[in-house]
């Protein structure tokens, strides 16, 4: 874990030096081995611009299977096969991350508003710190933030690794065939994300 904290310190130093005038960069203590940064600063394959719903890219990727989940909260265990036919929002988060906390009102509202239209939200809880691995602490966070969608406990980072994820929070949005059509790292882009949810729901 030391190498992750070293990366985090380097990134925070880099962002601290470059944040003036950059705009829109939110840095919060106690969150993520990597902090979400704008695509213009550090483009990654997973943070590509939103693609048209009509055109499936040649390098289309199916939702990876959930792996190494020790427990499911608010749901019986799910597989990607169970989710076929639904638009799926995968949310990587951890309860002590302030960036994650700021996204939760949007994710919970989308779940409430679009669940009956075919949206399934799965909030993969992958901890950064030891106390975030304690299931009772996660359950308290679910109550506090009024989260009632499925939350798999990914304490071993196996689902995190299956998605090649490196950030908290990180959203992946898949169509009804299970093809990832959109993803977003960090806070913001709420209207764009909701617009894509609506488009995929049809």
XYZ file of C-alpha atoms in Angstrom:
202
model
C 0.000 0.000 0.000
C 3.044 2.299 0.488
C 3.469 2.707 -3.257
C -0.151 3.883 -3.537
C 0.320 6.509 -0.847
C 3.545 7.634 -2.546
C 1.641 8.001 -5.825
C -1.094 9.882 -4.010
C 1.366 12.293 -2.381
C 3.051 12.938 -5.722
C -0.279 13.549 -7.401
C -1.461 15.875 -4.636
C 1.792 17.809 -4.904
C 1.407 18.023 -8.675
C -2.205 19.151 -8.436
C -1.361 21.587 -5.680
C 1.203 23.262 -7.916
C -1.017 23.270 -10.968
C -4.461 23.847 -9.521
C -4.283 27.661 -9.592
C -6.104 28.710 -12.707
C -6.888 25.145 -13.719
C -10.428 25.395 -12.336
C -12.732 22.597 -11.312
C -10.127 20.454 -9.570
C -11.412 19.282 -6.204
C -8.800 17.949 -3.806
C -9.983 16.340 -0.599
C -7.982 14.793 2.189
C -8.521 11.165 3.129
C -9.631 10.056 -0.308
C -8.244 7.891 -3.075
C -4.887 6.650 -4.073
C -5.477 8.722 -7.173
C -7.601 11.844 -7.306
C -9.874 12.479 -10.254
C -8.314 15.030 -12.574
C -9.618 16.583 -15.782
C -9.104 14.652 -19.003
C -7.105 17.536 -20.416
C -4.499 17.047 -17.700
C -4.282 13.278 -17.686
C -6.274 11.480 -20.375
C -6.948 7.814 -19.807
C -8.648 5.265 -22.049
C -11.437 4.848 -19.493
C -12.222 8.548 -19.343
C -12.869 9.095 -23.039
C -15.597 11.528 -24.045
C -19.158 10.297 -24.111
C -19.838 8.229 -27.206
C -22.995 8.293 -29.246
C -25.596 5.790 -28.148
C -26.276 4.864 -31.770
C -22.712 3.808 -32.559
C -21.099 0.995 -30.600
C -17.317 1.482 -30.741
C -15.194 -1.205 -32.376
C -13.349 -1.746 -29.089
C -16.585 -2.133 -27.114
C -16.091 -3.645 -23.664
C -18.608 -5.732 -21.755
C -19.104 -5.159 -18.040
C -16.544 -7.307 -16.211
C -17.971 -9.892 -13.834
C -18.123 -9.108 -10.109
C -15.198 -10.858 -8.447
C -14.078 -11.492 -4.874
C -17.214 -10.005 -3.338
C -17.351 -10.980 0.333
C -20.930 -9.785 0.918
C -23.820 -8.071 -0.872
C -25.787 -5.381 0.935
C -29.321 -4.401 -0.135
C -29.359 -7.274 -2.637
C -28.821 -10.945 -3.168
C -25.624 -11.697 -5.130
C -25.734 -10.458 -8.715
C -23.910 -11.407 -11.889
C -23.607 -9.485 -15.134
C -26.045 -12.010 -16.623
C -28.608 -10.977 -13.991
C -28.213 -7.365 -15.148
C -28.757 -8.019 -18.864
C -31.792 -6.164 -20.150
C -31.195 -3.263 -17.756
C -29.139 -0.121 -18.123
C -26.446 -0.534 -15.473
C -24.607 2.132 -13.500
C -21.547 0.760 -11.706
C -20.274 3.128 -9.015
C -16.866 2.593 -7.390
C -16.826 4.358 -4.048
C -15.725 4.217 -0.426
C -17.677 5.854 2.361
C -14.939 8.052 3.891
C -13.977 9.644 0.569
C -15.334 13.202 0.450
C -15.413 13.156 -3.360
C -17.548 10.008 -3.188
C -19.828 11.559 -0.569
C -20.478 14.529 -2.841
C -21.565 12.256 -5.706
C -23.940 10.142 -3.584
C -26.965 12.500 -3.715
C -26.893 12.322 -7.508
C -26.467 8.549 -7.679
C -29.206 7.903 -5.124
C -31.558 10.291 -6.975
C -30.892 8.549 -10.295
C -31.662 5.230 -8.640
C -34.953 6.572 -7.258
C -35.955 8.283 -10.486
C -34.975 5.686 -13.075
C -35.126 2.265 -11.360
C -38.680 1.640 -12.538
C -37.603 2.594 -16.076
C -34.874 -0.052 -16.171
C -31.810 1.428 -14.436
C -29.851 -0.817 -12.070
C -27.288 0.866 -9.815
C -24.524 -1.213 -8.241
C -22.300 0.658 -5.786
C -19.096 -1.358 -5.526
C -17.614 -0.448 -2.141
C -13.830 -0.759 -2.332
C -12.109 0.548 0.820
C -8.974 2.623 1.063
C -8.498 2.345 4.827
C -8.879 -0.557 7.263
C -11.953 0.856 9.028
C -13.720 1.077 5.663
C -13.457 -2.721 5.404
C -15.742 -3.171 8.418
C -19.169 -4.106 7.074
C -21.049 -2.469 9.955
C -19.363 0.825 9.114
C -20.474 0.470 5.503
C -24.025 -0.316 6.670
C -24.053 2.872 8.756
C -22.958 4.833 5.685
C -25.797 3.287 3.655
C -28.302 4.464 6.264
C -26.743 7.910 6.527
C -26.797 8.498 2.769
C -30.121 6.680 2.181
C -28.537 4.173 -0.203
C -30.870 1.296 -1.006
C -29.377 0.021 -4.254
C -27.085 -3.036 -4.376
C -23.715 -2.601 -2.670
C -21.154 -5.403 -3.057
C -18.229 -5.378 -0.606
C -14.988 -5.510 -2.612
C -12.460 -5.547 0.250
C -9.894 -7.512 -1.769
C -10.002 -5.112 -4.766
C -10.803 -7.989 -7.146
C -13.736 -6.289 -8.872
C -11.795 -3.001 -8.792
C -8.944 -4.760 -10.632
C -11.324 -6.461 -13.067
C -12.412 -2.975 -14.161
C -8.785 -1.773 -14.232
C -9.988 1.001 -11.967
C -7.657 3.480 -10.244
C -10.017 6.124 -8.879
C -12.666 6.916 -6.280
C -15.335 7.790 -7.331
C -15.626 6.264 -10.795
C -18.864 5.630 -12.684
C -19.327 3.131 -15.518
C -22.566 3.093 -17.501
C -23.557 0.084 -19.620
C -26.407 -0.405 -22.073
C -28.999 -3.180 -21.915
C -26.600 -5.588 -23.652
C -23.974 -5.017 -20.956
C -21.653 -2.942 -23.161
C -19.904 -0.080 -21.378
C -20.970 3.082 -23.180
C -19.744 5.798 -20.822
C -17.581 6.361 -17.795
C -16.720 9.312 -15.624
C -13.984 9.803 -13.041
C -14.478 12.020 -10.008
C -17.098 14.612 -9.211
C -19.073 16.621 -11.743
C -20.563 15.917 -15.185
C -23.863 15.132 -13.446
C -26.070 16.488 -16.229
C -24.017 14.674 -18.893
C -24.222 11.416 -16.940
C -27.972 11.758 -16.445
C -28.444 12.580 -20.123
C -26.608 9.376 -21.048
C -28.748 7.376 -18.598
C -31.872 8.745 -20.300
C -30.553 8.011 -23.767
C -29.655 4.438 -22.897
C -33.018 3.888 -21.235
C -34.640 5.126 -24.422
